[in-house]
mmCIF file of C-alpha atoms in Angstrom:
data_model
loop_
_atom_site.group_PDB
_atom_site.id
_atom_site.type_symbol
_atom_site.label_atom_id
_atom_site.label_comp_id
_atom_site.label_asym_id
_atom_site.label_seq_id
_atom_site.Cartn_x
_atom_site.Cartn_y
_atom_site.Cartn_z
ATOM 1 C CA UNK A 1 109.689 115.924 110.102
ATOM 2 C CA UNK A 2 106.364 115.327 109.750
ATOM 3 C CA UNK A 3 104.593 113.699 106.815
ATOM 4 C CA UNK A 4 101.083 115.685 106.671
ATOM 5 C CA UNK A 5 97.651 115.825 104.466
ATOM 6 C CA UNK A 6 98.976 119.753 103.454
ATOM 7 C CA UNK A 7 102.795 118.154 102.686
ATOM 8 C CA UNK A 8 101.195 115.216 100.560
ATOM 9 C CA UNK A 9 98.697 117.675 98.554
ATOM 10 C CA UNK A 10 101.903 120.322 97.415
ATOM 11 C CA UNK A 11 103.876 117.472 96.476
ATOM 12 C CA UNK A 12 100.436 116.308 94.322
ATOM 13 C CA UNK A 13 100.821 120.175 93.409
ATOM 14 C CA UNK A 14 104.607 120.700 92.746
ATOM 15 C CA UNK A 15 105.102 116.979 90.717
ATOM 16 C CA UNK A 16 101.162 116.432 89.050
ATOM 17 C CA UNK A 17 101.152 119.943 88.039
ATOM 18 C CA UNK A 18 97.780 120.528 89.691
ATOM 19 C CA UNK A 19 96.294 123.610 91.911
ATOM 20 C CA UNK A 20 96.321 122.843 95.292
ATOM 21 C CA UNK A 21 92.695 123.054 95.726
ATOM 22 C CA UNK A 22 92.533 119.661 93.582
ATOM 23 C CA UNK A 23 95.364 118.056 94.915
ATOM 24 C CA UNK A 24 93.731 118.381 98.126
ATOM 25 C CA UNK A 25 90.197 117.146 96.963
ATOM 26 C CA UNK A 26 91.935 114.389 95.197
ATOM 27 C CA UNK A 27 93.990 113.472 98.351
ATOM 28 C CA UNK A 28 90.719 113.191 100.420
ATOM 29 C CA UNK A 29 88.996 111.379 97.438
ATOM 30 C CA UNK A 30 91.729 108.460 98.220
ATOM 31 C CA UNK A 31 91.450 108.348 101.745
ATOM 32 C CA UNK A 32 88.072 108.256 101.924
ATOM 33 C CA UNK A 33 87.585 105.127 99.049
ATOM 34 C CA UNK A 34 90.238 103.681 101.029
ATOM 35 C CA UNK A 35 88.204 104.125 104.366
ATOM 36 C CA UNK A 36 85.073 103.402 103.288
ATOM 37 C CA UNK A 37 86.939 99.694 101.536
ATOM 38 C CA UNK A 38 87.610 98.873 105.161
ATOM 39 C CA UNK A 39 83.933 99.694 106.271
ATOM 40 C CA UNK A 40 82.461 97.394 103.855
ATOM 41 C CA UNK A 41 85.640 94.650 105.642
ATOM 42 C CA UNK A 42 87.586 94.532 102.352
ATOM 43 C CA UNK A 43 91.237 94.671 102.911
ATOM 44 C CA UNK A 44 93.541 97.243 100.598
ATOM 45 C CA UNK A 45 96.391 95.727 99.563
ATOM 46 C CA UNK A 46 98.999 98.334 98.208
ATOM 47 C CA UNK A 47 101.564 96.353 96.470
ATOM 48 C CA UNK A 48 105.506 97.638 97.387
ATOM 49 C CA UNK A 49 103.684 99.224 100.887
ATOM 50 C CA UNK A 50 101.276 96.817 102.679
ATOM 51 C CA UNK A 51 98.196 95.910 103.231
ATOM 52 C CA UNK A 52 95.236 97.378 105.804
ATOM 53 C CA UNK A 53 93.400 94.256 107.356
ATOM 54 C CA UNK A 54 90.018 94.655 108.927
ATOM 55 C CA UNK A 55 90.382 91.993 112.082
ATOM 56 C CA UNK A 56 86.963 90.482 113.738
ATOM 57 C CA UNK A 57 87.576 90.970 118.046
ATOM 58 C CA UNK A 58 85.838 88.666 120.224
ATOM 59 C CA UNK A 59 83.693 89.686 123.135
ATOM 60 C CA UNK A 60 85.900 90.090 126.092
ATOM 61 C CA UNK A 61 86.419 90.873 129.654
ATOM 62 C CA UNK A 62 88.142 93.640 130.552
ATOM 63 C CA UNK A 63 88.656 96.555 133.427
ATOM 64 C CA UNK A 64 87.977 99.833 133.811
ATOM 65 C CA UNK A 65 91.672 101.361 134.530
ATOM 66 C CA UNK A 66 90.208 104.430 136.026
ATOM 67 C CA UNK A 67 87.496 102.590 138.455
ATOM 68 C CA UNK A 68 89.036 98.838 139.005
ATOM 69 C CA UNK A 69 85.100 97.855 137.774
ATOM 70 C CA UNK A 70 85.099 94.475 135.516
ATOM 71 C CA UNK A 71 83.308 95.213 132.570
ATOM 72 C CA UNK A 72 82.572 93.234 129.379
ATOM 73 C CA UNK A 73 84.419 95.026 126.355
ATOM 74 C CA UNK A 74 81.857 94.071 123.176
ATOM 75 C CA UNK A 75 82.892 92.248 119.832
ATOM 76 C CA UNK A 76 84.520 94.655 117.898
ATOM 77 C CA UNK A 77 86.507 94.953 114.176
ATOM 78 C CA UNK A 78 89.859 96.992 114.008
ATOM 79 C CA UNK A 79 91.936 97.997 111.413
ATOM 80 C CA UNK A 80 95.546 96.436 111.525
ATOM 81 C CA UNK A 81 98.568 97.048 109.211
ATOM 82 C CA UNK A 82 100.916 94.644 107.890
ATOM 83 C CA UNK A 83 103.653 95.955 105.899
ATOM 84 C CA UNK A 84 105.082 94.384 102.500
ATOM 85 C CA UNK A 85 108.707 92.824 102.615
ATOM 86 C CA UNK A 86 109.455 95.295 100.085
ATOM 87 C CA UNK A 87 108.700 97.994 102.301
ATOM 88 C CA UNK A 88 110.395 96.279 105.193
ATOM 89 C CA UNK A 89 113.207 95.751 103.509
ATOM 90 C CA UNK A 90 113.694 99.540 102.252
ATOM 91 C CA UNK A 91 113.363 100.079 106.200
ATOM 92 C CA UNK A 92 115.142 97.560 107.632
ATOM 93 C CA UNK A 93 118.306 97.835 105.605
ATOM 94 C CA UNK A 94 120.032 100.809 105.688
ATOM 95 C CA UNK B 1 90.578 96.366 96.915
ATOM 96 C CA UNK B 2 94.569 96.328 95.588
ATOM 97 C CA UNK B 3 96.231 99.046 94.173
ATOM 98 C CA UNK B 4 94.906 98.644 90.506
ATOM 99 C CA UNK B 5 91.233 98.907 91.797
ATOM 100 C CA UNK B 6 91.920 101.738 94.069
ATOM 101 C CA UNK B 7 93.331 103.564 91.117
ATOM 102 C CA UNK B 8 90.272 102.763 88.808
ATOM 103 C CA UNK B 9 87.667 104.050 91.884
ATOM 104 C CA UNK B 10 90.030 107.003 92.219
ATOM 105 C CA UNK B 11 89.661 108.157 88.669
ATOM 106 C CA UNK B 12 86.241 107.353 88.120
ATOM 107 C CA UNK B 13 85.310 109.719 91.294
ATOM 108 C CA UNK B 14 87.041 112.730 90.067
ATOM 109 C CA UNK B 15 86.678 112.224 86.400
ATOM 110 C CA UNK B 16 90.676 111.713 86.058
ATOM 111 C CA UNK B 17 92.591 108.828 83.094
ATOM 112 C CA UNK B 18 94.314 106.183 84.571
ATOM 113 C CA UNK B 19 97.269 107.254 83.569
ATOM 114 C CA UNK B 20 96.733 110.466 86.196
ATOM 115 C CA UNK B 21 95.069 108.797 88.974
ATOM 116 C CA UNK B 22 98.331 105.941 88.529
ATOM 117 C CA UNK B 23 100.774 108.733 89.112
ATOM 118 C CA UNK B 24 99.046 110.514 91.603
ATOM 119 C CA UNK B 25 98.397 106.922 93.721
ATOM 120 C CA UNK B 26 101.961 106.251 93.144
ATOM 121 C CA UNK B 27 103.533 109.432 93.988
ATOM 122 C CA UNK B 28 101.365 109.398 97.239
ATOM 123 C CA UNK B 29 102.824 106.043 98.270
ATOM 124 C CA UNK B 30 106.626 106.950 97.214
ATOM 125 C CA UNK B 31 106.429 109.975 99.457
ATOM 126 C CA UNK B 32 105.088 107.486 102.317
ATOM 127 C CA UNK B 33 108.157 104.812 101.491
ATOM 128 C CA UNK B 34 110.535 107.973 101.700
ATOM 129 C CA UNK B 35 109.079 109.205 104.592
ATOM 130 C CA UNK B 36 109.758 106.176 106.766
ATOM 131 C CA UNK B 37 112.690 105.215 105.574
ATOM 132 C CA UNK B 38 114.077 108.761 106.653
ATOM 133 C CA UNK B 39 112.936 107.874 110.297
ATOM 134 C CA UNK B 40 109.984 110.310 109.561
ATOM 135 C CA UNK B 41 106.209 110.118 110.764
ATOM 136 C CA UNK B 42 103.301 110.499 108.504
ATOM 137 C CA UNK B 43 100.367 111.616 110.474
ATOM 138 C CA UNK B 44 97.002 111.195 107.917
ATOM 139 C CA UNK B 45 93.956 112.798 109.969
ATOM 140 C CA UNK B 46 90.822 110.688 110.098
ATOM 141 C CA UNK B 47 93.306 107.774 108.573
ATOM 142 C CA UNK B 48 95.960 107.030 111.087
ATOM 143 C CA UNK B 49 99.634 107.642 111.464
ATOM 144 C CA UNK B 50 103.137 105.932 110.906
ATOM 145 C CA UNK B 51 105.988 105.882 112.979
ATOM 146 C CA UNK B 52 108.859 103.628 112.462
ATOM 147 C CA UNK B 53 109.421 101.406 115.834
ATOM 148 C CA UNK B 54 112.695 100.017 116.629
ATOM 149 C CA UNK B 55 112.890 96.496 118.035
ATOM 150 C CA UNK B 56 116.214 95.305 120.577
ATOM 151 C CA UNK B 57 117.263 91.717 119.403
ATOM 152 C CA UNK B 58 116.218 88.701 121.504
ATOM 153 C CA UNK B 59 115.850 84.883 121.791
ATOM 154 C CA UNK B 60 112.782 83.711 119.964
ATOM 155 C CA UNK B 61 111.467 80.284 119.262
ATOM 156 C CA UNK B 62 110.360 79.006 115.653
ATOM 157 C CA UNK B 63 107.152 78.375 116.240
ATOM 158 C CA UNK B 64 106.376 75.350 114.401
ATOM 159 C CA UNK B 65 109.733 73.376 115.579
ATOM 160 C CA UNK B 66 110.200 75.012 119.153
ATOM 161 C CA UNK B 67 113.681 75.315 118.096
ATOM 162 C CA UNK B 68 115.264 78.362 119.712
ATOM 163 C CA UNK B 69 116.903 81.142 117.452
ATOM 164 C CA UNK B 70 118.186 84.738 117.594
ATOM 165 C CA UNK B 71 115.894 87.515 116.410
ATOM 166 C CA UNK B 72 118.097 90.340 115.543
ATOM 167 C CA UNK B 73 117.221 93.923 115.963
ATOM 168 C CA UNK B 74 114.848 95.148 113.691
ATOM 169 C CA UNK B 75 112.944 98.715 112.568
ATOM 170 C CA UNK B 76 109.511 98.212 111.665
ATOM 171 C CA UNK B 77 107.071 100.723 110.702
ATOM 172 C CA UNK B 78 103.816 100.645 113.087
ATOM 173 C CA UNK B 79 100.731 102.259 112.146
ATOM 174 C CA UNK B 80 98.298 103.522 114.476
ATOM 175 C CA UNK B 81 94.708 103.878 113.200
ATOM 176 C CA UNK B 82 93.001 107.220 113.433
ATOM 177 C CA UNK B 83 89.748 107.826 115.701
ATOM 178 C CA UNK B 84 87.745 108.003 112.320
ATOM 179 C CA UNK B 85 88.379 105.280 110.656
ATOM 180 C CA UNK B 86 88.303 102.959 114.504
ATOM 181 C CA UNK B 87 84.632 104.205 113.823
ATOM 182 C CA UNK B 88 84.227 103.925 110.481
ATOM 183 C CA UNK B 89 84.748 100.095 110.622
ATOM 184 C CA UNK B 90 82.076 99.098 113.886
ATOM 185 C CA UNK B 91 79.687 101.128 112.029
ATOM 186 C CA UNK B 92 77.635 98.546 110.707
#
């Protein structure tokens, strides 16, 4: 079973007691403070869950799989997750 | 930006108390903690996705002693950053 935007806005719906127009726009309100937090490079730490890291890449060399041609991949930022001990601990122990 | 200050932003946007935008972070993340502890995936569009990965045991090495040691087997959850945000971030 899949956990999905429509599955997280009825249970906004069914438990907040809010039409599911709302829940939705409130659902996408979140993600998107949360998104644009890790644009700006500020970390969100969610405390009991985990924290989303922005990580700095370095320049690199790297292939083209499809062509065998070297190429230089630039310096690049990625998001990374680490997850809480609370949260791996709920998982891990079962 | 923890929790407390994505709560604050949250109900400032969309005119909401606290109190609200609290229990609607909250519930958001409980259903996420269920999720994965059920074995289940959470698939967030422009966000990313969860999956819970399951790691065999084997023979690591403390890193600051070089000291060999068993690493059990161990479930993890991995998450696997949506084409959006991988954007968002090498924007600027």
């Amino acid at each position: 079973m899949t956990l999905t935007k429509a599955k997280i806005a009825e249970t906004i719906q069914d438990q907040i007691g809010l039409p599911m127009e709302k829940s939705v726009e409130l659902l996408e309100t979140l993600l998107e403070i949360m998104k644009k937090s890790l644009e700006e490079g500020d970390d969100v730490l969610i405390s009991g869950f985990g924290k989303f890291c922005v990580k700095q890449k370095s320049e690199r060399k790297g292939r083209n799989p499809a062509t065998g041609d070297d190429l230089i991949l630039p310096p690049r930022k990625i998001v990374s997750f680490k997850c809480s001990s609370v949260l791996r601990n709920r998982i891990d122990k079962q | 930006m923890n929790k407390s200050e994505l709560i604050t932003a949250l109900s400032q946007k969309e005119t909401l108390t606290e109190k609200q935008a609290a229990d609607i972070v909250n519930l958001i993340f409980k259903g996420f903690v269920k999720t994965l502890k059920t074995d289940g995936r959470i698939e967030i569009r422009g966000f990313g996705s969860f999956t819970i990965r399951n790691y065999s045991p084997y023979t690591g090495r403390n890193p600051k002693t070089g000291v060999k040691t068993e690493v059990k087997e161990k479930r993890l959850p991995f998450f696997k950053v949506g084409k959006e945000l991988k954007n968002w971030v090498n924007r600027k």
